[in-house]
Amino acid sequence: MGAESQARLWLAGRLAPQTLLLAALILVVGIVLGGRSSLVVALAALVAVLLLTIIVQARLRRMLLRSLVVLPVVGVIALFMPFRYVQEWTLAGLGAAYSGAVGQMLSLVLIPWTCLLVMLLLLELCSQADLLYALERLRLPRFLLLLLNFSYRYVSSLRQQLRASHRALVSRAPLMSRRRQVRLYGNLAGSMLIRSHDRGERVHAAMQARGYNGLLPRLVRQKMQAADLACLAAALFFAACLVLL
Amino acid sequence: MHIPDGMLDTKTFTTLWGGAVVGLGYASYWVRKHFDEKKIVLMAVLGALIFALQMLNFPVAGGTSGHFLGGALAGILLGSWPAMIVMTAVLLIQALFFGDGGITALGANIINMAVIGVFVGPFIYHLVTRFGQSLTLKVVGAAVGSWLAVVLASVAVAIELWISGSAQFFVALSAMTFWYAIIGVGEAIITAGVVAYIARVRPEIIDEGQQQTKKSLVSVSVVLAIVAALAVGFSFLASTHPDGLEFVYFEMGVGSASVPSSSIMPAPLSHYLVAGISNNVLSGIAAGGIGVILTGLVLLAVVRILARRRNRQAPALNGPEPDGR
């Protein structure tokens, strides 16, 4: 580990994952509630999240690149949003609608982007296993938790298999029509489901034989302490500021 | 199809969260009652598969691409209520671990993909396979059901964006339905492919799912009640702009003469604000919360009445047990 990630490691080690998850959720709700009413608040939230990212020495460049994925969707919605305010369908009418809705358009782009940055920052501080543990500590229904654990366990292997099969399909039949390719995806998915199901049943039986109780084991069980409460209070204070400003 | 944070306003996302929580509560109750632990493996595998398939884009016209949604497939293979939990798990993983879809918009995403998707698809599939159990009918039912599920989910997204003030209704509706009608074709082909494959190789999986769907026909009514109650919730909590009728009545001055000068009893949540809270956002949240609780109570009452009626009907349908126990 390089020296640049010390602050991130310190924070992640100091705070329980459930605290980080709760703080992220509070921030997201605060940003959504406060940002929709004012562009200044949306901008302030973005700046604050970027500052926080720098302070905890998370990988900002990586986060920014990953967050760009949300922009095409929200960009298109923001682009067409001023249509709500068009009084008459002429160039002048459109121009007036767009000039009056610039602030709203920017807010509509900034809020989802900032919220995604918050969630990506959470992922920088917590591993996915930590997040599952946090959900367990936050009393998510056991049944749903069990399903999340299993799905999380199978996702990566299924994704790898699916990509390998897709590569094989494309390389062996490059001239196949799109329609036939899509139909083959169906067969591919069906066969993968059956194979995974059969294997999953065997693995499940084996896991139960070894004492599996529906949750993934974790060596360290972190409880909430004073630092966690301080972090939650700070998140609540910041979210309240965004809403009340 | 995944709505990010910030696209929906407070009253819309709180109402949809409320509807999703009530639906999920009933789904987990139903699954605990009817499902054994072995089925969880199938649910988890299906969840992971849908997750993986959602990452695989297929080409759509005009150089764009679409991805599989999977709600209809999950509904056909597992039955609607278990499929709702599977889709919710997929959406939760996507929102928390991959930033795909918002946290505040998760309720809306659950309603769009984990309620509309998993009920419409199996319902159409069940309707078509009533005419026979041939492979062709199964494939047709799966294809039509999944296509319709995708298109209706896109209509729901357009309505939610419109209610939230993020999009103009006809622009959102035409754009969403146009693209998702095309993407739905890919969804239909993949779903039909999976159903055809499983019907040939392991038909018992589909038959079990269909039995669950038959068992939960009441559940379709409950979901319709959820949607209706949500619509009522929306109309209570909707935009501060006048609706079409109000506009004609008040803005155009059509009915102003017939409107009484003061109402008999003031509305408790007039203009979607709670009296005594000066901050508009907080007041709107409080009004939304009250609306959600009221909607939830109505839904709970509906579910209780349906469950009680079913329990009363069950002994009459089964008849007395032969050995008198």
Coordinates of C-alpha atoms in Angstrom, one line a residue:
Chain A
M1 CA 0.0 0.0 0.0
G2 CA 1.4 3.4 -0.9
A3 CA 1.5 6.3 1.5
E4 CA -1.2 8.1 -0.4
S5 CA -3.9 5.7 0.8
Q6 CA -3.1 6.1 4.5
A7 CA -6.0 8.4 5.3
R8 CA -8.4 6.2 3.4
L9 CA -7.2 3.1 5.3
W10 CA -7.3 5.0 8.6
L11 CA -10.9 6.0 8.0
A12 CA -12.0 2.7 6.8
G13 CA -10.4 0.9 9.7
R14 CA -11.7 3.4 12.3
L15 CA -15.3 3.5 11.2
A16 CA -17.7 0.6 11.1
P17 CA -19.0 -0.2 7.6
Q18 CA -22.6 0.3 8.8
T19 CA -21.6 3.9 9.8
L20 CA -20.1 4.6 6.4
L21 CA -23.2 3.2 4.6
L22 CA -25.6 5.2 6.8
A23 CA -23.6 8.3 6.4
A24 CA -23.6 7.9 2.6
L25 CA -27.3 7.3 2.5
I26 CA -27.9 10.4 4.7
L27 CA -25.7 12.5 2.3
V28 CA -27.5 11.2 -0.8
V29 CA -30.9 12.0 0.7
G30 CA -29.7 15.5 1.8
I31 CA -28.2 16.2 -1.7
V32 CA -31.4 15.1 -3.5
L33 CA -33.7 17.1 -1.1
G34 CA -31.5 20.2 -1.0
G35 CA -30.1 20.2 -4.5
R36 CA -33.4 20.2 -6.4
S37 CA -34.4 23.5 -5.0
S38 CA -31.2 25.4 -5.7
L39 CA -28.3 25.2 -8.1
V40 CA -26.0 26.8 -5.5
V41 CA -26.8 24.0 -3.1
A42 CA -26.2 21.4 -5.7
L43 CA -22.8 23.0 -6.6
A44 CA -21.9 23.2 -2.9
A45 CA -22.7 19.5 -2.4
L46 CA -20.5 18.6 -5.4
V47 CA -17.6 20.7 -4.1
A48 CA -18.0 19.2 -0.6
V49 CA -18.0 15.7 -1.9
L50 CA -14.9 16.3 -4.1
L51 CA -13.2 17.9 -1.1
L52 CA -14.1 14.9 1.1
T53 CA -12.7 12.6 -1.6
I54 CA -9.4 14.5 -1.6
I55 CA -9.2 14.6 2.2
V56 CA -9.7 10.8 2.6
Q57 CA -7.3 10.3 -0.3
A58 CA -9.6 8.2 -2.3
R59 CA -8.8 7.5 -6.0
L60 CA -10.5 10.6 -7.4
R61 CA -9.5 10.1 -11.0
R62 CA -10.9 6.6 -10.9
M63 CA -14.1 7.8 -9.2
L64 CA -14.6 10.6 -11.7
L65 CA -14.2 8.2 -14.7
R66 CA -16.6 5.7 -13.2
S67 CA -19.1 8.4 -12.4
L68 CA -19.3 9.6 -16.0
V69 CA -21.6 6.6 -16.8
V70 CA -24.5 8.5 -15.3
L71 CA -24.1 11.6 -17.5
P72 CA -25.6 10.3 -20.8
V73 CA -28.9 9.3 -19.1
V74 CA -29.3 12.5 -17.0
G75 CA -27.9 14.6 -19.8
V76 CA -30.6 13.6 -22.2
I77 CA -33.4 14.1 -19.6
A78 CA -31.9 17.5 -18.7
L79 CA -31.7 18.4 -22.4
F80 CA -35.4 17.8 -22.9
M81 CA -36.6 19.1 -19.5
P82 CA -37.2 22.7 -20.7
F83 CA -39.9 21.4 -23.1
R84 CA -42.2 21.6 -20.0
Y85 CA -42.0 25.4 -20.1
V86 CA -42.5 26.0 -23.8
Q87 CA -45.4 28.4 -24.3
E88 CA -45.4 28.4 -28.1
W89 CA -43.6 25.9 -30.3
T90 CA -41.4 28.4 -32.2
L91 CA -37.7 29.0 -32.1
A92 CA -38.2 32.0 -29.9
G93 CA -40.5 30.0 -27.6
L94 CA -37.9 27.3 -27.3
G95 CA -35.2 29.8 -26.7
A96 CA -37.2 31.4 -23.9
A97 CA -37.9 28.1 -22.3
Y98 CA -34.2 27.0 -22.4
S99 CA -32.9 30.3 -21.1
G100 CA -35.3 30.2 -18.2
A101 CA -34.4 26.6 -17.3
V102 CA -30.6 26.6 -17.4
G103 CA -30.3 26.5 -13.6
Q104 CA -32.8 23.5 -13.3
M105 CA -31.0 21.7 -16.2
L106 CA -27.7 22.1 -14.4
S107 CA -29.2 20.9 -11.1
L108 CA -30.7 17.9 -12.8
V109 CA -27.2 16.9 -14.0
L110 CA -25.2 17.8 -10.9
I111 CA -27.4 16.0 -8.3
P112 CA -27.3 12.5 -9.8
W113 CA -23.6 13.0 -10.5
T114 CA -22.8 14.1 -6.9
C115 CA -24.9 11.2 -5.5
L116 CA -23.1 8.7 -7.6
L117 CA -19.8 10.2 -6.4
V118 CA -20.9 9.7 -2.8
M119 CA -21.7 6.0 -3.5
L120 CA -18.4 5.5 -5.3
L121 CA -16.6 7.1 -2.3
L122 CA -18.4 4.6 -0.1
L123 CA -17.1 1.8 -2.4
E124 CA -13.6 3.2 -2.0
L125 CA -13.9 3.0 1.7
C126 CA -15.7 -0.3 2.0
S127 CA -15.3 -3.6 0.3
Q128 CA -18.4 -5.3 -1.0
A129 CA -18.2 -7.9 1.8
D130 CA -18.1 -5.0 4.3
L131 CA -21.2 -3.6 2.8
L132 CA -23.0 -6.9 3.1
Y133 CA -22.0 -7.0 6.7
A134 CA -23.2 -3.4 7.1
L135 CA -26.6 -4.5 5.7
E136 CA -26.7 -7.3 8.1
R137 CA -26.0 -5.0 11.0
L138 CA -28.7 -2.6 9.8
R139 CA -31.2 -5.4 10.2
L140 CA -32.0 -6.0 6.5
P141 CA -34.5 -8.9 6.4
R142 CA -32.5 -12.1 6.7
F143 CA -34.1 -13.7 3.6
L144 CA -33.1 -10.8 1.4
L145 CA -29.6 -10.8 3.0
L146 CA -29.3 -14.5 2.2
L147 CA -30.2 -13.8 -1.4
L148 CA -27.8 -10.9 -1.6
N149 CA -25.0 -13.1 -0.3
F150 CA -25.7 -15.9 -2.7
S151 CA -26.2 -13.6 -5.7
Y152 CA -23.0 -11.7 -4.8
R153 CA -21.2 -15.1 -4.6
Y154 CA -22.4 -16.2 -8.0
V155 CA -22.2 -12.9 -10.0
S156 CA -18.6 -12.9 -10.8
S157 CA -18.3 -16.5 -11.9
L158 CA -21.5 -16.2 -14.0
R159 CA -20.2 -13.0 -15.6
Q160 CA -16.9 -14.6 -16.5
Q161 CA -18.7 -17.6 -18.0
L162 CA -21.1 -15.5 -19.9
R163 CA -18.3 -13.3 -21.4
A164 CA -16.3 -16.4 -22.4
S165 CA -19.3 -17.9 -24.1
H166 CA -20.1 -14.6 -25.8
R167 CA -16.5 -14.4 -27.1
A168 CA -16.7 -17.9 -28.3
L169 CA -20.0 -17.2 -30.1
V170 CA -18.7 -14.1 -31.8
S171 CA -15.4 -15.6 -32.9
R172 CA -16.9 -18.9 -34.2
A173 CA -19.8 -17.3 -35.9
P174 CA -18.8 -13.7 -36.9
L175 CA -21.3 -13.6 -39.8
M176 CA -24.3 -14.7 -37.9
S177 CA -27.3 -12.4 -38.0
R178 CA -28.1 -10.2 -35.0
R179 CA -31.4 -11.9 -34.5
R180 CA -29.8 -15.4 -34.4
Q181 CA -27.1 -14.1 -32.1
V182 CA -29.7 -12.7 -29.6
R183 CA -31.6 -16.0 -29.8
L184 CA -28.4 -17.9 -29.0
Y185 CA -28.0 -15.7 -25.9
G186 CA -31.3 -17.1 -24.7
N187 CA -30.0 -20.7 -25.1
L188 CA -26.7 -19.7 -23.6
A189 CA -28.4 -18.1 -20.6
G190 CA -30.7 -21.1 -20.2
S191 CA -27.9 -23.6 -20.2
M192 CA -25.9 -21.5 -17.8
L193 CA -28.9 -21.2 -15.4
I194 CA -29.4 -25.0 -15.4
R195 CA -25.7 -25.7 -14.9
S196 CA -25.4 -23.1 -12.1
H197 CA -28.6 -24.3 -10.5
D198 CA -27.4 -27.9 -10.3
R199 CA -24.0 -26.9 -9.1
G200 CA -25.5 -24.4 -6.7
E201 CA -27.7 -27.1 -5.1
R202 CA -24.6 -29.2 -4.5
V203 CA -22.6 -26.3 -3.1
H204 CA -25.4 -25.3 -0.9
A205 CA -25.7 -28.8 0.6
A206 CA -22.0 -28.9 1.1
M207 CA -22.0 -25.5 2.8
Q208 CA -24.8 -26.5 5.1
A209 CA -22.9 -29.6 6.0
R210 CA -20.1 -27.3 7.1
G211 CA -22.3 -25.3 9.4
Y212 CA -23.3 -22.5 7.0
N213 CA -26.1 -20.4 8.6
G214 CA -27.0 -18.1 5.8
L215 CA -24.5 -15.4 6.3
L216 CA -20.9 -15.0 5.2
P217 CA -18.5 -15.3 8.1
R218 CA -16.4 -12.2 9.1
L219 CA -13.4 -12.2 11.4
V220 CA -13.8 -8.8 12.9
R221 CA -17.3 -7.7 14.0
Q222 CA -17.2 -3.9 14.3
K223 CA -19.7 -2.2 16.6
M224 CA -20.6 1.5 16.5
Q225 CA -18.4 3.6 18.8
A226 CA -18.0 7.3 19.5
A227 CA -16.1 8.0 16.2
D228 CA -19.1 6.4 14.4
L229 CA -21.6 8.6 16.1
A230 CA -19.5 11.7 15.4
C231 CA -19.3 10.7 11.7
L232 CA -23.1 10.2 11.6
A233 CA -23.7 13.5 13.3
A234 CA -21.5 15.2 10.8
A235 CA -23.3 13.6 7.9
L236 CA -26.7 14.6 9.4
F237 CA -25.5 18.2 10.0
F238 CA -24.2 18.5 6.4
A239 CA -27.4 17.0 5.0
A240 CA -29.6 19.3 7.2
C241 CA -27.5 22.3 6.0
L242 CA -28.2 21.3 2.4
V243 CA -31.9 21.0 3.0
L244 CA -32.4 24.1 5.1
L245 CA -30.1 26.5 3.1
Chain B
M1 CA -34.3 2.0 -17.2
H2 CA -32.5 2.6 -13.9
I3 CA -33.5 6.0 -12.6
P4 CA -30.6 7.8 -10.9
D5 CA -30.8 10.0 -7.8
G6 CA -32.1 13.5 -8.3
M7 CA -34.5 12.7 -11.2
L8 CA -37.5 12.2 -8.9
D9 CA -38.8 14.8 -6.5
T10 CA -39.5 14.2 -2.8
K11 CA -43.2 13.4 -3.0
T12 CA -42.7 10.9 -5.9
F13 CA -39.8 9.0 -4.5
T14 CA -41.2 8.8 -1.0
T15 CA -44.5 7.5 -2.4
L16 CA -42.8 4.9 -4.6
W17 CA -40.5 3.9 -1.7
G18 CA -43.6 3.3 0.4
G19 CA -45.3 1.2 -2.3
A20 CA -42.1 -0.8 -2.8
V21 CA -41.7 -1.5 1.0
V22 CA -45.3 -2.6 1.4
G23 CA -45.0 -4.8 -1.7
L24 CA -41.7 -6.3 -0.6
G25 CA -43.1 -6.9 2.9
Y26 CA -45.9 -9.0 1.5
A27 CA -43.5 -10.7 -1.0
S28 CA -41.2 -11.8 1.8
Y29 CA -44.1 -13.0 3.9
W30 CA -45.4 -15.0 0.9
V31 CA -42.0 -16.5 0.1
R32 CA -41.4 -17.5 3.8
K33 CA -44.8 -19.2 3.8
H34 CA -44.6 -21.1 0.5
F35 CA -40.9 -21.6 -0.3
D36 CA -38.4 -24.0 1.1
E37 CA -34.7 -23.2 1.4
K38 CA -33.8 -25.3 -1.6
K39 CA -35.6 -22.8 -3.8
I40 CA -33.4 -20.0 -2.5
V41 CA -30.5 -21.5 -4.6
L42 CA -32.6 -21.2 -7.7
M43 CA -33.5 -17.7 -6.7
A44 CA -29.9 -16.7 -6.1
V45 CA -28.6 -18.2 -9.3
L46 CA -31.4 -16.5 -11.3
G47 CA -30.6 -13.2 -9.6
A48 CA -26.9 -13.5 -10.4
L49 CA -27.7 -14.6 -14.0
I50 CA -30.1 -11.6 -14.5
F51 CA -27.4 -9.3 -13.0
A52 CA -24.8 -10.8 -15.4
L53 CA -27.2 -10.5 -18.4
Q54 CA -28.0 -6.9 -17.6
M55 CA -24.3 -6.1 -18.1
L56 CA -24.3 -7.7 -21.6
N57 CA -25.5 -5.1 -24.1
F58 CA -27.1 -6.2 -27.3
P59 CA -27.2 -4.0 -30.4
V60 CA -30.3 -1.9 -31.1
A61 CA -31.1 0.2 -34.2
G62 CA -29.2 3.5 -34.8
G63 CA -25.9 2.4 -33.2
T64 CA -27.3 2.3 -29.7
S65 CA -27.5 -0.8 -27.5
G66 CA -29.9 -2.1 -24.9
H67 CA -29.7 -4.7 -22.1
F68 CA -31.8 -7.4 -20.7
L69 CA -34.1 -6.6 -17.7
G70 CA -35.1 -10.0 -16.7
G71 CA -38.2 -9.4 -14.6
A72 CA -40.5 -11.4 -16.8
L73 CA -38.1 -14.3 -17.0
A74 CA -37.8 -14.4 -13.2
G75 CA -41.5 -14.2 -12.8
I76 CA -42.1 -17.1 -15.2
L77 CA -39.5 -19.3 -13.7
L78 CA -40.2 -18.6 -10.0
G79 CA -43.7 -17.1 -9.7
S80 CA -44.3 -13.4 -9.2
W81 CA -43.7 -12.8 -5.5
P82 CA -40.4 -14.7 -5.3
A83 CA -39.3 -13.0 -8.5
M84 CA -40.0 -9.6 -7.0
I85 CA -37.5 -10.4 -4.2
V86 CA -34.9 -11.6 -6.7
M87 CA -35.3 -8.5 -8.8
T88 CA -35.1 -6.3 -5.7
A89 CA -31.9 -8.1 -4.6
V90 CA -30.4 -7.4 -8.1
L91 CA -31.4 -3.7 -8.0
L92 CA -30.1 -3.4 -4.4
I93 CA -26.7 -4.8 -5.4
Q94 CA -26.6 -2.6 -8.5
A95 CA -27.4 0.5 -6.5
L96 CA -25.1 -0.1 -3.5
F97 CA -22.2 -1.9 -5.1
F98 CA -22.1 -0.5 -8.6
G99 CA -23.8 2.9 -8.4
D100 CA -26.3 1.8 -11.1
G101 CA -29.6 3.4 -10.2
G102 CA -30.1 5.8 -7.3
I103 CA -30.7 5.2 -3.6
T104 CA -33.6 7.6 -3.4
A105 CA -34.9 6.3 -6.7
L106 CA -34.6 2.7 -5.6
G107 CA -38.3 2.5 -4.7
A108 CA -39.2 3.7 -8.2
N109 CA -36.8 1.2 -9.8
I110 CA -38.3 -1.6 -7.7
I111 CA -41.8 -0.6 -8.8
N112 CA -40.8 -0.4 -12.5
M113 CA -38.6 -3.4 -12.8
A114 CA -39.4 -5.6 -9.8
V115 CA -43.2 -5.1 -9.7
I116 CA -44.4 -4.3 -13.2
G117 CA -41.9 -6.6 -14.8
V118 CA -42.5 -9.6 -12.7
F119 CA -46.3 -9.4 -12.7
V120 CA -47.1 -8.4 -16.3
G121 CA -44.8 -11.0 -17.9
P122 CA -46.0 -14.1 -16.0
F123 CA -49.6 -12.9 -16.2
I124 CA -49.5 -12.8 -20.0
Y125 CA -47.6 -16.1 -20.1
H126 CA -50.2 -17.7 -17.9
L127 CA -53.0 -16.3 -20.2
V128 CA -51.4 -17.6 -23.3
T129 CA -50.6 -21.1 -21.9
R130 CA -54.2 -21.5 -20.8
F131 CA -54.9 -22.5 -24.4
G132 CA -52.4 -25.3 -24.3
Q133 CA -49.0 -26.4 -22.9
S134 CA -47.1 -26.8 -26.2
L135 CA -43.6 -25.4 -26.5
T136 CA -44.8 -22.9 -29.1
L137 CA -47.4 -21.4 -26.8
K138 CA -44.9 -21.2 -24.0
V139 CA -42.4 -19.4 -26.2
V140 CA -45.0 -17.0 -27.5
G141 CA -46.4 -16.3 -24.1
A142 CA -42.9 -15.6 -22.7
A143 CA -42.0 -13.4 -25.7
V144 CA -45.2 -11.3 -25.6
G145 CA -45.2 -11.1 -21.8
S146 CA -41.6 -9.9 -21.5
W147 CA -42.0 -7.4 -24.4
L148 CA -45.1 -5.9 -22.8
A149 CA -43.4 -5.9 -19.3
V150 CA -40.5 -3.8 -20.7
V151 CA -42.8 -1.4 -22.5
L152 CA -45.1 -0.9 -19.5
A153 CA -42.1 -0.4 -17.2
S154 CA -40.8 2.3 -19.6
V155 CA -44.3 4.0 -19.6
A156 CA -44.1 3.9 -15.8
V157 CA -40.6 5.6 -15.9
A158 CA -42.0 8.3 -18.2
I159 CA -44.9 9.0 -15.9
E160 CA -42.7 9.2 -12.8
L161 CA -40.3 11.6 -14.5
W162 CA -43.3 13.7 -15.6
I163 CA -44.8 13.8 -12.2
S164 CA -41.5 14.8 -10.7
G165 CA -41.2 17.7 -13.2
S166 CA -38.0 16.3 -14.8
A167 CA -39.6 15.8 -18.2
Q168 CA -42.4 16.8 -20.4
F169 CA -45.0 14.0 -20.5
F170 CA -45.3 13.4 -24.2
V171 CA -41.5 13.8 -24.8
A172 CA -40.7 11.3 -22.0
L173 CA -43.4 8.9 -23.0
S174 CA -42.6 8.9 -26.7
A175 CA -38.9 8.6 -26.2
M176 CA -39.1 5.9 -23.6
T177 CA -41.7 3.8 -25.3
F178 CA -40.0 4.1 -28.7
W179 CA -36.6 2.9 -27.5
Y180 CA -37.9 0.3 -25.0
A181 CA -40.3 -1.1 -27.6
I182 CA -37.2 -1.9 -29.7
I183 CA -35.2 -3.1 -26.6
G184 CA -38.2 -5.2 -25.6
V185 CA -37.7 -7.2 -28.8
G186 CA -34.3 -8.3 -27.6
E187 CA -35.7 -9.0 -24.2
A188 CA -38.5 -11.0 -25.7
I189 CA -36.1 -13.1 -27.8
I190 CA -33.8 -13.8 -24.9
T191 CA -36.6 -14.7 -22.5
A192 CA -38.3 -16.9 -25.1
G193 CA -34.9 -18.6 -25.7
V194 CA -34.4 -19.3 -22.0
V195 CA -37.9 -20.5 -21.5
A196 CA -37.7 -22.7 -24.6
Y197 CA -34.4 -24.2 -23.4
I198 CA -35.6 -24.9 -19.9
A199 CA -38.9 -26.2 -21.1
R200 CA -37.0 -28.8 -23.2
V201 CA -34.3 -29.6 -20.7
R202 CA -35.9 -29.1 -17.2
P203 CA -39.7 -28.5 -17.7
E204 CA -40.4 -29.0 -14.0
I205 CA -38.7 -25.7 -13.2
I206 CA -41.2 -23.8 -15.4
D207 CA -44.2 -25.9 -14.2
E208 CA -43.4 -25.1 -10.6
G209 CA -43.1 -21.4 -11.4
Q210 CA -46.4 -21.5 -13.2
Q211 CA -48.1 -23.2 -10.2
Q212 CA -46.7 -20.4 -8.0
T213 CA -48.2 -17.9 -10.5
K214 CA -51.6 -19.7 -10.4
K215 CA -51.5 -19.8 -6.6
S216 CA -50.8 -16.1 -6.5
L217 CA -53.4 -14.9 -8.9
V218 CA -54.8 -13.1 -5.9
S219 CA -51.5 -11.4 -5.7
V220 CA -52.0 -9.8 -9.1
S221 CA -55.1 -8.2 -7.7
V222 CA -53.1 -7.0 -4.7
V223 CA -50.5 -5.5 -7.0
L224 CA -53.2 -3.8 -9.0
A225 CA -54.4 -2.4 -5.7
I226 CA -50.9 -1.2 -5.0
V227 CA -50.7 0.5 -8.3
A228 CA -54.1 2.1 -7.9
A229 CA -53.2 3.2 -4.3
L230 CA -50.0 4.7 -5.6
A231 CA -51.9 6.5 -8.3
V232 CA -54.2 7.9 -5.6
G233 CA -51.0 8.7 -3.6
F234 CA -49.6 10.5 -6.6
S235 CA -52.8 12.5 -7.1
F236 CA -52.7 13.6 -3.5
L237 CA -49.0 14.5 -3.6
A238 CA -48.7 15.6 -7.2
S239 CA -47.3 18.7 -8.8
T240 CA -48.2 22.2 -7.5
H241 CA -49.1 23.1 -11.1
P242 CA -52.9 22.7 -11.9
D243 CA -53.9 19.5 -13.7
G244 CA -55.8 19.7 -17.0
L245 CA -59.2 19.9 -15.4
E246 CA -58.1 22.5 -12.7
F247 CA -56.5 24.5 -15.5
V248 CA -59.6 24.6 -17.5
Y249 CA -61.7 25.4 -14.4
F250 CA -59.6 28.1 -12.8
E251 CA -57.1 29.4 -15.3
M252 CA -59.6 29.7 -18.1
G253 CA -62.4 30.9 -15.7
V254 CA -64.8 28.2 -16.8
G255 CA -66.1 27.1 -13.5
S256 CA -65.1 29.9 -11.2
A257 CA -68.7 31.0 -10.8
S258 CA -69.8 27.6 -9.4
V259 CA -66.9 27.3 -6.9
P260 CA -67.9 28.1 -3.3
S261 CA -65.9 30.9 -1.7
S262 CA -64.7 28.8 1.2
S263 CA -64.6 25.0 1.8
I264 CA -66.7 23.4 4.5
M265 CA -63.7 21.7 6.1
P266 CA -60.0 22.7 5.3
A267 CA -57.9 19.9 3.8
P268 CA -55.4 18.6 6.4
L269 CA -52.5 18.5 3.9
S270 CA -53.5 21.5 1.7
H271 CA -50.9 22.2 -1.0
Y272 CA -49.0 19.1 0.2
L273 CA -47.7 21.0 3.2
V274 CA -48.1 20.2 6.9
A275 CA -49.3 23.2 8.9
G276 CA -46.8 24.4 11.5
I277 CA -43.7 23.5 9.5
S278 CA -42.3 26.6 7.9
N279 CA -39.6 25.0 5.8
N280 CA -41.3 24.0 2.5
V281 CA -39.0 21.0 1.9
L282 CA -39.4 19.5 5.4
S283 CA -43.1 20.2 5.2
G284 CA -43.3 18.5 1.9
I285 CA -41.4 15.5 3.3
A286 CA -43.7 15.3 6.3
A287 CA -46.8 15.5 4.0
G288 CA -45.2 12.8 1.8
G289 CA -44.5 10.6 4.8
I290 CA -48.1 11.0 6.0
G291 CA -49.3 10.1 2.5
V292 CA -47.1 7.0 2.4
I293 CA -48.3 5.8 5.8
L294 CA -51.9 6.3 4.8
T295 CA -51.3 4.5 1.5
G296 CA -49.5 1.7 3.4
L297 CA -52.4 1.4 5.8
V298 CA -54.9 1.1 3.0
L299 CA -52.8 -1.5 1.3
L300 CA -52.3 -3.4 4.6
A301 CA -56.1 -3.5 5.0
V302 CA -56.6 -4.8 1.5
V303 CA -54.0 -7.5 1.9
R304 CA -55.5 -8.6 5.3
I305 CA -59.0 -8.7 3.9
L306 CA -57.8 -10.8 0.9
A307 CA -55.8 -13.2 3.1
R308 CA -58.7 -13.6 5.5
R309 CA -61.1 -14.3 2.6
R310 CA -58.7 -16.9 1.2
N311 CA -58.3 -18.6 4.6
R312 CA -62.1 -18.8 4.9
Q313 CA -62.4 -20.2 1.3
A314 CA -59.6 -22.7 1.7
P315 CA -61.5 -25.2 4.1
A316 CA -64.6 -25.0 1.9
L317 CA -62.6 -25.8 -1.3
N318 CA -60.6 -28.6 0.2
G319 CA -63.6 -30.2 2.0
P320 CA -63.3 -32.2 5.3
E321 CA -60.3 -34.4 5.7
P322 CA -61.1 -38.1 5.1
D323 CA -59.9 -39.3 8.5
G324 CA -61.6 -36.6 10.4
R325 CA -58.4 -35.0 11.7

